[in-house]
Amino acid sequence: YELSGGWTVEVDLSSDTCKNSRVCPPCFIATSLSADIDLEVIDCQSAKIKTGLAMDASSATYVLELVFINMDSGNTLTIKGCADSTCSSAASTYVLGPMESVIGHCY
């Protein structure tokens, strides 16, 4: 999932149509950012593994690894784990600096 520009991006991992009418890939790469941006990762605990098949949030029997890469040379990517699209109080927040990467997990 390529991120560019200078605005907040929301990705609903529980959606069958997250990116180009498909489930979200587990990799996110920021390129050519025009400002510091937020990436709101929504409903990770119910992420779709493939169309029609989601992780089971109630049993916590699945773990999904997510890769975040910031290839921009000057802007930060703030990753927020959100329960819903309002993201009023993010469950977790991580600031990824320019030219850095991090691996996250949800279960």
PDB file of N, CA and C in Angstrom:
ATOM      1  N   TYR A   1       0.861  -1.155   0.000  1.00  0.00           N
ATOM      2  CA  TYR A   1       0.000   0.000   0.000  1.00  0.00           C
ATOM      3  C   TYR A   1       0.906   1.217   0.000  1.00  0.00           C
ATOM      4  N   GLU A   2       0.948   1.968  -1.100  1.00  0.00           N
ATOM      5  CA  GLU A   2       1.821   3.133  -1.191  1.00  0.00           C
ATOM      6  C   GLU A   2       1.112   4.371  -0.671  1.00  0.00           C
ATOM      7  N   LEU A   3       1.823   5.131   0.150  1.00  0.00           N
ATOM      8  CA  LEU A   3       1.315   6.377   0.710  1.00  0.00           C
ATOM      9  C   LEU A   3       2.125   7.521   0.139  1.00  0.00           C
ATOM     10  N   SER A   4       1.441   8.571  -0.302  1.00  0.00           N
ATOM     11  CA  SER A   4       2.131   9.769  -0.787  1.00  0.00           C
ATOM     12  C   SER A   4       1.235  10.964  -0.504  1.00  0.00           C
ATOM     13  N   GLY A   5       1.750  12.152  -0.738  1.00  0.00           N
ATOM     14  CA  GLY A   5       0.961  13.356  -0.493  1.00  0.00           C
ATOM     15  C   GLY A   5       1.181  13.891   0.905  1.00  0.00           C
ATOM     16  N   GLY A   6       0.187  14.618   1.414  1.00  0.00           N
ATOM     17  CA  GLY A   6       0.348  15.273   2.694  1.00  0.00           C
ATOM     18  C   GLY A   6      -0.901  15.264   3.546  1.00  0.00           C
ATOM     19  N   TRP A   7      -1.688  14.210   3.481  1.00  0.00           N
ATOM     20  CA  TRP A   7      -2.939  14.141   4.221  1.00  0.00           C
ATOM     21  C   TRP A   7      -3.046  12.822   4.977  1.00  0.00           C
ATOM     22  N   THR A   8      -3.952  12.787   5.937  1.00  0.00           N
ATOM     23  CA  THR A   8      -4.203  11.578   6.718  1.00  0.00           C
ATOM     24  C   THR A   8      -4.778  10.490   5.821  1.00  0.00           C
ATOM     25  N   VAL A   9      -4.289   9.273   6.001  1.00  0.00           N
ATOM     26  CA  VAL A   9      -4.778   8.120   5.248  1.00  0.00           C
ATOM     27  C   VAL A   9      -5.412   7.148   6.236  1.00  0.00           C
ATOM     28  N   GLU A  10      -6.632   6.698   5.933  1.00  0.00           N
ATOM     29  CA  GLU A  10      -7.314   5.699   6.749  1.00  0.00           C
ATOM     30  C   GLU A  10      -7.346   4.384   5.975  1.00  0.00           C
ATOM     31  N   VAL A  11      -6.959   3.293   6.636  1.00  0.00           N
ATOM     32  CA  VAL A  11      -7.071   1.970   6.031  1.00  0.00           C
ATOM     33  C   VAL A  11      -7.851   1.074   6.982  1.00  0.00           C
ATOM     34  N   ASP A  12      -8.976   0.571   6.518  1.00  0.00           N
ATOM     35  CA  ASP A  12      -9.825  -0.313   7.319  1.00  0.00           C
ATOM     36  C   ASP A  12      -9.442  -1.744   6.989  1.00  0.00           C
ATOM     37  N   LEU A  13      -8.671  -2.358   7.863  1.00  0.00           N
ATOM     38  CA  LEU A  13      -8.179  -3.705   7.596  1.00  0.00           C
ATOM     39  C   LEU A  13      -9.284  -4.758   7.633  1.00  0.00           C
ATOM     40  N   SER A  14     -10.450  -4.416   8.159  1.00  0.00           N
ATOM     41  CA  SER A  14     -11.548  -5.380   8.210  1.00  0.00           C
ATOM     42  C   SER A  14     -12.397  -5.352   6.943  1.00  0.00           C
ATOM     43  N   SER A  15     -12.041  -4.505   6.007  1.00  0.00           N
ATOM     44  CA  SER A  15     -12.828  -4.349   4.781  1.00  0.00           C
ATOM     45  C   SER A  15     -12.329  -5.270   3.663  1.00  0.00           C
ATOM     46  N   ASP A  16     -13.276  -5.832   2.926  1.00  0.00           N
ATOM     47  CA  ASP A  16     -12.928  -6.623   1.740  1.00  0.00           C
ATOM     48  C   ASP A  16     -12.450  -5.728   0.603  1.00  0.00           C
ATOM     49  N   THR A  17     -12.729  -4.424   0.692  1.00  0.00           N
ATOM     50  CA  THR A  17     -12.407  -3.491  -0.391  1.00  0.00           C
ATOM     51  C   THR A  17     -11.530  -2.344   0.104  1.00  0.00           C
ATOM     52  N   CYS A  18     -10.529  -2.650   0.869  1.00  0.00           N
ATOM     53  CA  CYS A  18      -9.638  -1.641   1.460  1.00  0.00           C
ATOM     54  C   CYS A  18      -8.811  -0.910   0.409  1.00  0.00           C
ATOM     55  N   LYS A  19      -8.248  -1.628  -0.533  1.00  0.00           N
ATOM     56  CA  LYS A  19      -7.349  -1.038  -1.534  1.00  0.00           C
ATOM     57  C   LYS A  19      -7.645  -1.634  -2.897  1.00  0.00           C
ATOM     58  N   ASN A  20      -8.046  -0.781  -3.843  1.00  0.00           N
ATOM     59  CA  ASN A  20      -8.338  -1.231  -5.216  1.00  0.00           C
ATOM     60  C   ASN A  20      -9.309  -2.409  -5.238  1.00  0.00           C
ATOM     61  N   SER A  21     -10.366  -2.313  -4.427  1.00  0.00           N
ATOM     62  CA  SER A  21     -11.416  -3.338  -4.342  1.00  0.00           C
ATOM     63  C   SER A  21     -10.899  -4.687  -3.841  1.00  0.00           C
ATOM     64  N   ARG A  22      -9.835  -4.667  -3.070  1.00  0.00           N
ATOM     65  CA  ARG A  22      -9.263  -5.878  -2.479  1.00  0.00           C
ATOM     66  C   ARG A  22      -8.947  -5.620  -1.014  1.00  0.00           C
ATOM     67  N   VAL A  23      -8.628  -6.691  -0.278  1.00  0.00           N
ATOM     68  CA  VAL A  23      -8.232  -6.517   1.118  1.00  0.00           C
ATOM     69  C   VAL A  23      -6.895  -5.776   1.166  1.00  0.00           C
ATOM     70  N   CYS A  24      -6.622  -5.155   2.305  1.00  0.00           N
ATOM     71  CA  CYS A  24      -5.363  -4.403   2.460  1.00  0.00           C
ATOM     72  C   CYS A  24      -4.177  -5.354   2.484  1.00  0.00           C
ATOM     73  N   PRO A  25      -3.107  -4.986   1.821  1.00  0.00           N
ATOM     74  CA  PRO A  25      -1.878  -5.758   1.974  1.00  0.00           C
ATOM     75  C   PRO A  25      -1.268  -5.442   3.342  1.00  0.00           C
ATOM     76  N   PRO A  26      -0.412  -6.298   3.860  1.00  0.00           N
ATOM     77  CA  PRO A  26       0.183  -6.054   5.178  1.00  0.00           C
ATOM     78  C   PRO A  26       1.438  -5.186   5.143  1.00  0.00           C
ATOM     79  N   CYS A  27       1.699  -4.544   4.017  1.00  0.00           N
ATOM     80  CA  CYS A  27       2.892  -3.711   3.875  1.00  0.00           C
ATOM     81  C   CYS A  27       2.472  -2.304   3.457  1.00  0.00           C
ATOM     82  N   PHE A  28       3.074  -1.301   4.112  1.00  0.00           N
ATOM     83  CA  PHE A  28       2.773   0.094   3.827  1.00  0.00           C
ATOM     84  C   PHE A  28       4.087   0.822   3.617  1.00  0.00           C
ATOM     85  N   ILE A  29       4.184   1.589   2.512  1.00  0.00           N
ATOM     86  CA  ILE A  29       5.413   2.319   2.222  1.00  0.00           C
ATOM     87  C   ILE A  29       5.062   3.760   1.870  1.00  0.00           C
ATOM     88  N   ALA A  30       5.698   4.682   2.574  1.00  0.00           N
ATOM     89  CA  ALA A  30       5.501   6.106   2.321  1.00  0.00           C
ATOM     90  C   ALA A  30       6.592   6.586   1.381  1.00  0.00           C
ATOM     91  N   THR A  31       6.176   7.223   0.304  1.00  0.00           N
ATOM     92  CA  THR A  31       7.105   7.791  -0.674  1.00  0.00           C
ATOM     93  C   THR A  31       6.622   9.194  -1.027  1.00  0.00           C
ATOM     94  N   SER A  32       7.485  10.077  -1.300  1.00  0.00           N
ATOM     95  CA  SER A  32       7.137  11.422  -1.785  1.00  0.00           C
ATOM     96  C   SER A  32       6.071  12.104  -0.942  1.00  0.00           C
ATOM     97  N   LEU A  33       6.293  12.172   0.366  1.00  0.00           N
ATOM     98  CA  LEU A  33       5.356  12.891   1.229  1.00  0.00           C
ATOM     99  C   LEU A  33       5.593  14.392   1.089  1.00  0.00           C
ATOM    100  N   SER A  34       4.519  15.169   1.092  1.00  0.00           N
ATOM    101  CA  SER A  34       4.660  16.629   1.012  1.00  0.00           C
ATOM    102  C   SER A  34       4.553  17.277   2.391  1.00  0.00           C
ATOM    103  N   ALA A  35       4.252  16.456   3.417  1.00  0.00           N
ATOM    104  CA  ALA A  35       4.156  16.924   4.805  1.00  0.00           C
ATOM    105  C   ALA A  35       4.179  15.694   5.707  1.00  0.00           C
ATOM    106  N   ASP A  36       4.306  15.921   7.004  1.00  0.00           N
ATOM    107  CA  ASP A  36       4.144  14.821   7.957  1.00  0.00           C
ATOM    108  C   ASP A  36       2.710  14.328   7.846  1.00  0.00           C
ATOM    109  N   ILE A  37       2.510  13.000   7.840  1.00  0.00           N
ATOM    110  CA  ILE A  37       1.147  12.477   7.712  1.00  0.00           C
ATOM    111  C   ILE A  37       0.859  11.433   8.786  1.00  0.00           C
ATOM    112  N   ASP A  38      -0.436  11.182   8.975  1.00  0.00           N
ATOM    113  CA  ASP A  38      -0.921  10.123   9.849  1.00  0.00           C
ATOM    114  C   ASP A  38      -1.455   8.985   8.998  1.00  0.00           C
ATOM    115  N   LEU A  39      -1.157   7.767   9.422  1.00  0.00           N
ATOM    116  CA  LEU A  39      -1.758   6.571   8.838  1.00  0.00           C
ATOM    117  C   LEU A  39      -2.605   5.945   9.929  1.00  0.00           C
ATOM    118  N   GLU A  40      -3.933   5.946   9.739  1.00  0.00           N
ATOM    119  CA  GLU A  40      -4.847   5.375  10.716  1.00  0.00           C
ATOM    120  C   GLU A  40      -5.200   3.955  10.294  1.00  0.00           C
ATOM    121  N   VAL A  41      -4.690   2.989  11.055  1.00  0.00           N
ATOM    122  CA  VAL A  41      -4.921   1.572  10.789  1.00  0.00           C
ATOM    123  C   VAL A  41      -6.140   1.169  11.622  1.00  0.00           C
ATOM    124  N   ILE A  42      -7.244   0.896  10.939  1.00  0.00           N
ATOM    125  CA  ILE A  42      -8.531   0.692  11.602  1.00  0.00           C
ATOM    126  C   ILE A  42      -8.886  -0.789  11.666  1.00  0.00           C
ATOM    127  N   ASP A  43      -9.341  -1.211  12.836  1.00  0.00           N
ATOM    128  CA  ASP A  43      -9.903  -2.553  13.071  1.00  0.00           C
ATOM    129  C   ASP A  43      -8.931  -3.677  12.720  1.00  0.00           C
ATOM    130  N   CYS A  44      -7.706  -3.525  13.158  1.00  0.00           N
ATOM    131  CA  CYS A  44      -6.656  -4.501  12.863  1.00  0.00           C
ATOM    132  C   CYS A  44      -6.991  -5.894  13.409  1.00  0.00           C
ATOM    133  N   GLN A  45      -7.622  -5.945  14.576  1.00  0.00           N
ATOM    134  CA  GLN A  45      -7.917  -7.237  15.204  1.00  0.00           C
ATOM    135  C   GLN A  45      -8.914  -8.071  14.401  1.00  0.00           C
ATOM    136  N   SER A  46      -9.582  -7.438  13.439  1.00  0.00           N
ATOM    137  CA  SER A  46     -10.518  -8.165  12.568  1.00  0.00           C
ATOM    138  C   SER A  46     -10.084  -8.078  11.109  1.00  0.00           C
ATOM    139  N   ALA A  47      -8.786  -7.964  10.895  1.00  0.00           N
ATOM    140  CA  ALA A  47      -8.252  -7.790   9.539  1.00  0.00           C
ATOM    141  C   ALA A  47      -8.642  -8.951   8.640  1.00  0.00           C
ATOM    142  N   LYS A  48      -8.913  -8.618   7.389  1.00  0.00           N
ATOM    143  CA  LYS A  48      -9.200  -9.638   6.386  1.00  0.00           C
ATOM    144  C   LYS A  48      -7.885 -10.260   5.928  1.00  0.00           C
ATOM    145  N   ILE A  49      -7.843 -11.569   5.979  1.00  0.00           N
ATOM    146  CA  ILE A  49      -6.681 -12.306   5.511  1.00  0.00           C
ATOM    147  C   ILE A  49      -6.801 -12.518   4.008  1.00  0.00           C
ATOM    148  N   LYS A  50      -8.024 -12.767   3.581  1.00  0.00           N
ATOM    149  CA  LYS A  50      -8.383 -12.801   2.173  1.00  0.00           C
ATOM    150  C   LYS A  50      -9.856 -12.437   2.106  1.00  0.00           C
ATOM    151  N   THR A  51     -10.376 -12.201   0.916  1.00  0.00           N
ATOM    152  CA  THR A  51     -11.763 -11.802   0.790  1.00  0.00           C
ATOM    153  C   THR A  51     -12.667 -12.812   1.497  1.00  0.00           C
ATOM    154  N   GLY A  52     -13.484 -12.289   2.408  1.00  0.00           N
ATOM    155  CA  GLY A  52     -14.442 -13.134   3.128  1.00  0.00           C
ATOM    156  C   GLY A  52     -13.889 -13.861   4.338  1.00  0.00           C
ATOM    157  N   LEU A  53     -12.586 -13.782   4.613  1.00  0.00           N
ATOM    158  CA  LEU A  53     -11.991 -14.479   5.758  1.00  0.00           C
ATOM    159  C   LEU A  53     -11.238 -13.479   6.626  1.00  0.00           C
ATOM    160  N   ALA A  54     -11.745 -13.298   7.861  1.00  0.00           N
ATOM    161  CA  ALA A  54     -11.141 -12.336   8.774  1.00  0.00           C
ATOM    162  C   ALA A  54     -10.484 -13.049   9.940  1.00  0.00           C
ATOM    163  N   MET A  55      -9.534 -12.342  10.565  1.00  0.00           N
ATOM    164  CA  MET A  55      -8.970 -12.828  11.823  1.00  0.00           C
ATOM    165  C   MET A  55     -10.098 -12.880  12.841  1.00  0.00           C
ATOM    166  N   ASP A  56     -10.024 -13.787  13.781  1.00  0.00           N
ATOM    167  CA  ASP A  56     -11.048 -13.927  14.814  1.00  0.00           C
ATOM    168  C   ASP A  56     -10.623 -13.150  16.046  1.00  0.00           C
ATOM    169  N   ALA A  57     -11.154 -11.930  16.186  1.00  0.00           N
ATOM    170  CA  ALA A  57     -10.754 -11.060  17.294  1.00  0.00           C
ATOM    171  C   ALA A  57     -11.133 -11.639  18.651  1.00  0.00           C
ATOM    172  N   SER A  58     -12.164 -12.456  18.700  1.00  0.00           N
ATOM    173  CA  SER A  58     -12.622 -12.969  19.998  1.00  0.00           C
ATOM    174  C   SER A  58     -11.723 -14.074  20.551  1.00  0.00           C
ATOM    175  N   SER A  59     -11.062 -14.825  19.686  1.00  0.00           N
ATOM    176  CA  SER A  59     -10.249 -15.939  20.180  1.00  0.00           C
ATOM    177  C   SER A  59      -8.750 -15.644  20.182  1.00  0.00           C
ATOM    178  N   ALA A  60      -8.338 -14.587  19.509  1.00  0.00           N
ATOM    179  CA  ALA A  60      -6.917 -14.205  19.428  1.00  0.00           C
ATOM    180  C   ALA A  60      -6.037 -15.379  19.010  1.00  0.00           C
ATOM    181  N   THR A  61      -6.492 -16.136  18.015  1.00  0.00           N
ATOM    182  CA  THR A  61      -5.716 -17.277  17.533  1.00  0.00           C
ATOM    183  C   THR A  61      -4.863 -16.929  16.313  1.00  0.00           C
ATOM    184  N   TYR A  62      -4.999 -15.717  15.813  1.00  0.00           N
ATOM    185  CA  TYR A  62      -4.225 -15.297  14.654  1.00  0.00           C
ATOM    186  C   TYR A  62      -3.344 -14.112  15.033  1.00  0.00           C
ATOM    187  N   VAL A  63      -2.199 -14.022  14.390  1.00  0.00           N
ATOM    188  CA  VAL A  63      -1.336 -12.858  14.527  1.00  0.00           C
ATOM    189  C   VAL A  63      -1.023 -12.381  13.116  1.00  0.00           C
ATOM    190  N   LEU A  64      -1.181 -11.091  12.896  1.00  0.00           N
ATOM    191  CA  LEU A  64      -0.879 -10.499  11.601  1.00  0.00           C
ATOM    192  C   LEU A  64       0.316  -9.570  11.765  1.00  0.00           C
ATOM    193  N   GLU A  65       1.340  -9.761  10.940  1.00  0.00           N
ATOM    194  CA  GLU A  65       2.514  -8.895  10.954  1.00  0.00           C
ATOM    195  C   GLU A  65       2.324  -7.816   9.901  1.00  0.00           C
ATOM    196  N   LEU A  66       2.534  -6.581  10.301  1.00  0.00           N
ATOM    197  CA  LEU A  66       2.412  -5.442   9.401  1.00  0.00           C
ATOM    198  C   LEU A  66       3.770  -4.763   9.284  1.00  0.00           C
ATOM    199  N   VAL A  67       4.154  -4.396   8.073  1.00  0.00           N
ATOM    200  CA  VAL A  67       5.432  -3.739   7.815  1.00  0.00           C
ATOM    201  C   VAL A  67       5.156  -2.308   7.370  1.00  0.00           C
ATOM    202  N   PHE A  68       5.855  -1.362   8.011  1.00  0.00           N
ATOM    203  CA  PHE A  68       5.723   0.051   7.688  1.00  0.00           C
ATOM    204  C   PHE A  68       7.103   0.581   7.316  1.00  0.00           C
ATOM    205  N   ILE A  69       7.199   1.213   6.159  1.00  0.00           N
ATOM    206  CA  ILE A  69       8.468   1.756   5.670  1.00  0.00           C
ATOM    207  C   ILE A  69       8.244   3.210   5.288  1.00  0.00           C
ATOM    208  N   ASN A  70       9.089   4.087   5.799  1.00  0.00           N
ATOM    209  CA  ASN A  70       9.029   5.491   5.424  1.00  0.00           C
ATOM    210  C   ASN A  70      10.266   5.810   4.589  1.00  0.00           C
ATOM    211  N   MET A  71      10.098   5.859   3.295  1.00  0.00           N
ATOM    212  CA  MET A  71      11.204   6.138   2.378  1.00  0.00           C
ATOM    213  C   MET A  71      11.351   7.630   2.084  1.00  0.00           C
ATOM    214  N   ASP A  72      10.482   8.451   2.674  1.00  0.00           N
ATOM    215  CA  ASP A  72      10.590   9.889   2.464  1.00  0.00           C
ATOM    216  C   ASP A  72      11.820  10.408   3.207  1.00  0.00           C
ATOM    217  N   SER A  73      12.489  11.386   2.635  1.00  0.00           N
ATOM    218  CA  SER A  73      13.739  11.865   3.225  1.00  0.00           C
ATOM    219  C   SER A  73      13.558  12.972   4.255  1.00  0.00           C
ATOM    220  N   GLY A  74      12.331  13.512   4.410  1.00  0.00           N
ATOM    221  CA  GLY A  74      12.189  14.629   5.324  1.00  0.00           C
ATOM    222  C   GLY A  74      10.944  14.665   6.186  1.00  0.00           C
ATOM    223  N   ASN A  75       9.962  13.813   5.917  1.00  0.00           N
ATOM    224  CA  ASN A  75       8.691  13.870   6.639  1.00  0.00           C
ATOM    225  C   ASN A  75       8.443  12.595   7.436  1.00  0.00           C
ATOM    226  N   THR A  76       7.693  12.741   8.531  1.00  0.00           N
ATOM    227  CA  THR A  76       7.392  11.595   9.384  1.00  0.00           C
ATOM    228  C   THR A  76       6.060  10.959   9.007  1.00  0.00           C
ATOM    229  N   LEU A  77       5.943   9.693   9.352  1.00  0.00           N
ATOM    230  CA  LEU A  77       4.714   8.922   9.179  1.00  0.00           C
ATOM    231  C   LEU A  77       4.287   8.478  10.580  1.00  0.00           C
ATOM    232  N   THR A  78       3.165   9.002  11.065  1.00  0.00           N
ATOM    233  CA  THR A  78       2.656   8.617  12.372  1.00  0.00           C
ATOM    234  C   THR A  78       1.613   7.526  12.182  1.00  0.00           C
ATOM    235  N   ILE A  79       1.888   6.367  12.740  1.00  0.00           N
ATOM    236  CA  ILE A  79       1.015   5.203  12.602  1.00  0.00           C
ATOM    237  C   ILE A  79       0.131   5.126  13.839  1.00  0.00           C
ATOM    238  N   LYS A  80      -1.177   5.078  13.610  1.00  0.00           N
ATOM    239  CA  LYS A  80      -2.131   5.019  14.713  1.00  0.00           C
ATOM    240  C   LYS A  80      -2.979   3.763  14.589  1.00  0.00           C
ATOM    241  N   GLY A  81      -3.082   3.010  15.665  1.00  0.00           N
ATOM    242  CA  GLY A  81      -3.970   1.855  15.717  1.00  0.00           C
ATOM    243  C   GLY A  81      -5.313   2.300  16.251  1.00  0.00           C
ATOM    244  N   CYS A  82      -6.375   2.142  15.463  1.00  0.00           N
ATOM    245  CA  CYS A  82      -7.688   2.691  15.807  1.00  0.00           C
ATOM    246  C   CYS A  82      -8.751   1.601  15.811  1.00  0.00           C
ATOM    247  N   ALA A  83      -9.689   1.712  16.750  1.00  0.00           N
ATOM    248  CA  ALA A  83     -10.792   0.757  16.821  1.00  0.00           C
ATOM    249  C   ALA A  83     -11.859   1.057  15.773  1.00  0.00           C
ATOM    250  N   ASP A  84     -11.990   2.332  15.389  1.00  0.00           N
ATOM    251  CA  ASP A  84     -12.999   2.709  14.395  1.00  0.00           C
ATOM    252  C   ASP A  84     -12.491   3.900  13.598  1.00  0.00           C
ATOM    253  N   SER A  85     -13.272   4.323  12.616  1.00  0.00           N
ATOM    254  CA  SER A  85     -12.810   5.358  11.694  1.00  0.00           C
ATOM    255  C   SER A  85     -12.714   6.742  12.325  1.00  0.00           C
ATOM    256  N   THR A  86     -13.324   6.957  13.496  1.00  0.00           N
ATOM    257  CA  THR A  86     -13.178   8.261  14.142  1.00  0.00           C
ATOM    258  C   THR A  86     -11.776   8.414  14.726  1.00  0.00           C
ATOM    259  N   CYS A  87     -11.179   7.321  15.138  1.00  0.00           N
ATOM    260  CA  CYS A  87      -9.829   7.299  15.709  1.00  0.00           C
ATOM    261  C   CYS A  87      -9.663   8.389  16.761  1.00  0.00           C
ATOM    262  N   SER A  88     -10.732   8.603  17.540  1.00  0.00           N
ATOM    263  CA  SER A  88     -10.717   9.681  18.530  1.00  0.00           C
ATOM    264  C   SER A  88      -9.686   9.452  19.630  1.00  0.00           C
ATOM    265  N   SER A  89      -9.474   8.206  20.002  1.00  0.00           N
ATOM    266  CA  SER A  89      -8.403   7.905  20.957  1.00  0.00           C
ATOM    267  C   SER A  89      -7.693   6.642  20.470  1.00  0.00           C
ATOM    268  N   ALA A  90      -6.593   6.862  19.790  1.00  0.00           N
ATOM    269  CA  ALA A  90      -5.852   5.741  19.200  1.00  0.00           C
ATOM    270  C   ALA A  90      -5.362   4.803  20.295  1.00  0.00           C
ATOM    271  N   ALA A  91      -5.492   3.486  20.055  1.00  0.00           N
ATOM    272  CA  ALA A  91      -5.021   2.479  21.011  1.00  0.00           C
ATOM    273  C   ALA A  91      -3.501   2.478  21.090  1.00  0.00           C
ATOM    274  N   SER A  92      -2.856   2.823  19.985  1.00  0.00           N
ATOM    275  CA  SER A  92      -1.398   2.912  19.958  1.00  0.00           C
ATOM    276  C   SER A  92      -0.983   3.922  18.899  1.00  0.00           C
ATOM    277  N   THR A  93       0.173   4.524  19.116  1.00  0.00           N
ATOM    278  CA  THR A  93       0.710   5.506  18.182  1.00  0.00           C
ATOM    279  C   THR A  93       2.218   5.307  18.091  1.00  0.00           C
ATOM    280  N   TYR A  94       2.736   5.363  16.863  1.00  0.00           N
ATOM    281  CA  TYR A  94       4.178   5.237  16.659  1.00  0.00           C
ATOM    282  C   TYR A  94       4.588   6.238  15.590  1.00  0.00           C
ATOM    283  N   VAL A  95       5.586   7.043  15.887  1.00  0.00           N
ATOM    284  CA  VAL A  95       6.089   8.025  14.919  1.00  0.00           C
ATOM    285  C   VAL A  95       7.291   7.417  14.207  1.00  0.00           C
ATOM    286  N   LEU A  96       7.156   7.244  12.900  1.00  0.00           N
ATOM    287  CA  LEU A  96       8.206   6.659  12.072  1.00  0.00           C
ATOM    288  C   LEU A  96       8.923   7.775  11.338  1.00  0.00           C
ATOM    289  N   GLY A  97      10.169   7.961  11.665  1.00  0.00           N
ATOM    290  CA  GLY A  97      10.953   9.033  11.074  1.00  0.00           C
ATOM    291  C   GLY A  97      11.321   8.766   9.626  1.00  0.00           C
ATOM    292  N   PRO A  98      11.865   9.784   8.953  1.00  0.00           N
ATOM    293  CA  PRO A  98      12.300   9.619   7.570  1.00  0.00           C
ATOM    294  C   PRO A  98      13.336   8.500   7.440  1.00  0.00           C
ATOM    295  N   MET A  99      13.212   7.709   6.401  1.00  0.00           N
ATOM    296  CA  MET A  99      14.149   6.635   6.071  1.00  0.00           C
ATOM    297  C   MET A  99      14.228   5.560   7.160  1.00  0.00           C
ATOM    298  N   GLU A 100      13.119   5.318   7.859  1.00  0.00           N
ATOM    299  CA  GLU A 100      13.044   4.289   8.891  1.00  0.00           C
ATOM    300  C   GLU A 100      11.972   3.268   8.533  1.00  0.00           C
ATOM    301  N   SER A 101      12.035   2.115   9.199  1.00  0.00           N
ATOM    302  CA  SER A 101      10.997   1.097   9.038  1.00  0.00           C
ATOM    303  C   SER A 101      10.714   0.475  10.397  1.00  0.00           C
ATOM    304  N   VAL A 102       9.543  -0.140  10.510  1.00  0.00           N
ATOM    305  CA  VAL A 102       9.150  -0.805  11.743  1.00  0.00           C
ATOM    306  C   VAL A 102       8.170  -1.930  11.402  1.00  0.00           C
ATOM    307  N   ILE A 103       8.150  -2.929  12.241  1.00  0.00           N
ATOM    308  CA  ILE A 103       7.208  -4.040  12.104  1.00  0.00           C
ATOM    309  C   ILE A 103       6.236  -3.973  13.271  1.00  0.00           C
ATOM    310  N   GLY A 104       4.956  -4.112  12.972  1.00  0.00           N
ATOM    311  CA  GLY A 104       3.917  -4.126  13.995  1.00  0.00           C
ATOM    312  C   GLY A 104       3.129  -5.417  13.921  1.00  0.00           C
ATOM    313  N   HIS A 105       2.418  -5.708  14.988  1.00  0.00           N
ATOM    314  CA  HIS A 105       1.608  -6.926  15.043  1.00  0.00           C
ATOM    315  C   HIS A 105       0.220  -6.615  15.577  1.00  0.00           C
ATOM    316  N   CYS A 106      -0.753  -7.346  15.108  1.00  0.00           N
ATOM    317  CA  CYS A 106      -2.078  -7.262  15.702  1.00  0.00           C
ATOM    318  C   CYS A 106      -2.599  -8.685  15.860  1.00  0.00           C
ATOM    319  N   TYR A 107      -3.452  -8.833  16.845  1.00  0.00           N
ATOM    320  CA  TYR A 107      -3.998 -10.160  17.156  1.00  0.00           C
ATOM    321  C   TYR A 107      -5.386 -10.017  17.727  1.00  0.00           C
TER     322      TYR A 107
END
